[in-house]
GROMACS .gro file of C-alpha atoms in nm:
model
  140
    1UNK     CA    1  22.667   8.385  -1.471
    2UNK     CA    2  22.737   8.495  -1.814
    3UNK     CA    3  22.461   8.499  -2.069
    4UNK     CA    4  22.478   8.574  -2.430
    5UNK     CA    5  22.241   8.852  -2.546
    6UNK     CA    6  22.188   9.051  -2.872
    7UNK     CA    7  22.184   9.445  -2.824
    8UNK     CA    8  21.850   9.575  -2.977
    9UNK     CA    9  21.879   9.941  -2.864
   10UNK     CA   10  22.203  10.106  -2.744
   11UNK     CA   11  22.084  10.431  -2.580
   12UNK     CA   12  22.289  10.748  -2.529
   13UNK     CA   13  22.282  10.722  -2.140
   14UNK     CA   14  22.479  10.428  -2.106
   15UNK     CA   15  22.208  10.172  -2.100
   16UNK     CA   16  22.123   9.925  -2.359
   17UNK     CA   17  21.819   9.714  -2.424
   18UNK     CA   18  21.905   9.348  -2.508
   19UNK     CA   19  21.730   9.048  -2.589
   20UNK     CA   20  21.848   8.708  -2.444
   21UNK     CA   21  21.740   8.391  -2.646
   22UNK     CA   22  21.644   8.145  -2.343
   23UNK     CA   23  21.656   7.808  -2.540
   24UNK     CA   24  21.697   7.595  -2.232
   25UNK     CA   25  21.349   7.703  -2.097
   26UNK     CA   26  21.102   7.375  -2.023
   27UNK     CA   27  20.820   7.378  -2.266
   28UNK     CA   28  21.039   7.563  -2.558
   29UNK     CA   29  21.192   7.865  -2.653
   30UNK     CA   30  21.131   8.197  -2.446
   31UNK     CA   31  21.310   8.506  -2.518
   32UNK     CA   32  21.365   8.788  -2.267
   33UNK     CA   33  21.416   9.146  -2.306
   34UNK     CA   34  21.589   9.340  -2.041
   35UNK     CA   35  21.790   9.679  -1.964
   36UNK     CA   36  22.166   9.636  -1.922
   37UNK     CA   37  22.445   9.891  -1.837
   38UNK     CA   38  22.647   9.898  -2.159
   39UNK     CA   39  22.991   9.921  -2.010
   40UNK     CA   40  23.161   9.797  -2.305
   41UNK     CA   41  23.008  10.052  -2.568
   42UNK     CA   42  22.828   9.784  -2.781
   43UNK     CA   43  22.594   9.873  -3.087
   44UNK     CA   44  22.276   9.765  -3.195
   45UNK     CA   45  22.296   9.398  -3.362
   46UNK     CA   46  22.611   9.312  -3.139
   47UNK     CA   47  22.647   9.003  -2.963
   48UNK     CA   48  22.761   9.058  -2.593
   49UNK     CA   49  22.804   8.874  -2.287
   50UNK     CA   50  22.598   9.017  -1.992
   51UNK     CA   51  22.672   8.943  -1.645
   52UNK     CA   52  22.378   8.818  -1.427
   53UNK     CA   53  22.463   8.797  -1.050
   54UNK     CA   54  22.378   8.447  -0.949
   55UNK     CA   55  22.343   8.556  -0.583
   56UNK     CA   56  22.050   8.770  -0.664
   57UNK     CA   57  21.911   8.517  -0.904
   58UNK     CA   58  21.912   8.255  -0.587
   59UNK     CA   59  21.789   8.492  -0.361
   60UNK     CA   60  21.494   8.604  -0.586
   61UNK     CA   61  21.406   8.252  -0.651
   62UNK     CA   62  21.413   8.189  -0.281
   63UNK     CA   63  21.188   8.492  -0.228
   64UNK     CA   64  20.944   8.406  -0.500
   65UNK     CA   65  20.905   8.034  -0.452
   66UNK     CA   66  21.046   7.877  -0.130
   67UNK     CA   67  20.960   8.145   0.129
   68UNK     CA   68  20.596   8.164   0.025
   69UNK     CA   69  20.544   7.771   0.036
   70UNK     CA   70  20.701   7.765   0.377
   71UNK     CA   71  20.478   8.025   0.510
   72UNK     CA   72  20.203   7.823   0.365
   73UNK     CA   73  20.281   7.545   0.578
   74UNK     CA   74  20.357   7.780   0.861
   75UNK     CA   75  20.025   7.936   0.883
   76UNK     CA   76  19.863   7.621   0.855
   77UNK     CA   77  20.061   7.485   1.186
   78UNK     CA   78  20.005   7.785   1.368
   79UNK     CA   79  19.621   7.794   1.338
   80UNK     CA   80  19.611   7.392   1.390
   81UNK     CA   81  19.831   7.445   1.716
   82UNK     CA   82  19.586   7.709   1.829
   83UNK     CA   83  19.303   7.469   1.790
   84UNK     CA   84  19.159   7.596   1.467
   85UNK     CA   85  18.956   7.334   1.258
   86UNK     CA   86  19.084   7.202   0.942
   87UNK     CA   87  18.903   7.445   0.713
   88UNK     CA   88  19.034   7.749   0.923
   89UNK     CA   89  19.381   7.611   0.913
   90UNK     CA   90  19.389   7.585   0.550
   91UNK     CA   91  19.229   7.934   0.517
   92UNK     CA   92  19.517   8.052   0.753
   93UNK     CA   93  19.776   7.897   0.539
   94UNK     CA   94  19.680   8.037   0.217
   95UNK     CA   95  19.639   8.362   0.386
   96UNK     CA   96  20.017   8.345   0.483
   97UNK     CA   97  20.082   8.263   0.124
   98UNK     CA   98  19.913   8.569  -0.019
   99UNK     CA   99  20.080   8.789   0.222
  100UNK     CA  100  20.410   8.682   0.158
  101UNK     CA  101  20.346   8.736  -0.217
  102UNK     CA  102  20.265   9.086  -0.108
  103UNK     CA  103  20.564   9.142   0.087
  104UNK     CA  104  20.761   8.970  -0.209
  105UNK     CA  105  20.611   9.244  -0.432
  106UNK     CA  106  20.673   9.526  -0.225
  107UNK     CA  107  21.042   9.443  -0.137
  108UNK     CA  108  21.115   9.372  -0.501
  109UNK     CA  109  20.966   9.707  -0.610
  110UNK     CA  110  21.210   9.891  -0.370
  111UNK     CA  111  21.488   9.675  -0.462
  112UNK     CA  112  21.412   9.767  -0.852
  113UNK     CA  113  21.427  10.145  -0.757
  114UNK     CA  114  21.764  10.107  -0.572
  115UNK     CA  115  21.913   9.914  -0.883
  116UNK     CA  116  21.703   9.922  -1.188
  117UNK     CA  117  21.949   9.771  -1.395
  118UNK     CA  118  22.154   9.510  -1.215
  119UNK     CA  119  22.308   9.366  -1.528
  120UNK     CA  120  22.581   9.489  -1.745
  121UNK     CA  121  22.765   9.389  -2.052
  122UNK     CA  122  23.120   9.244  -2.016
  123UNK     CA  123  23.242   9.158  -2.352
  124UNK     CA  124  23.155   9.220  -2.729
  125UNK     CA  125  23.146   8.862  -2.882
  126UNK     CA  126  23.347   8.793  -3.201
  127UNK     CA  127  23.196   8.612  -3.510
  128UNK     CA  128  23.413   8.282  -3.396
  129UNK     CA  129  23.267   8.318  -3.046
  130UNK     CA  130  22.895   8.335  -3.167
  131UNK     CA  131  22.951   8.036  -3.420
  132UNK     CA  132  23.086   7.823  -3.119
  133UNK     CA  133  22.795   7.922  -2.902
  134UNK     CA  134  22.528   7.837  -3.167
  135UNK     CA  135  22.720   7.507  -3.229
  136UNK     CA  136  22.699   7.430  -2.860
  137UNK     CA  137  22.332   7.514  -2.835
  138UNK     CA  138  22.251   7.295  -3.135
  139UNK     CA  139  22.400   6.981  -2.936
  140UNK     CA  140  22.173   7.012  -2.632
   0.00000   0.00000   0.00000
């Protein structure tokens, strides 16, 4: 997935800090700062496209949202099948939820150490492209 961003700090080590304006976020605008590999040599203030791998995005969303909810119900169901009362079953479900978030946190940290900058710049935008993007965002 390509996302428009602005280079805020082009570093000497081949990385750049970017600001991604997310106007599509529910509840208003929410800007995101992140670190990317500056493969196109963009400089401070330039607008660029960054490539965000969608596979990783969907896997991350599943890990953070879907898997913990599933484990909440699995924890409840296992306790209920084993004959626990409703209160204990609920406690087991929420315990499974907490454990799943801890697991997601540990895995996320390991993945971040392995690849701290999964995003990269792919194109420096021209003034015409920037104007077109702004025009399209106003139509939304």
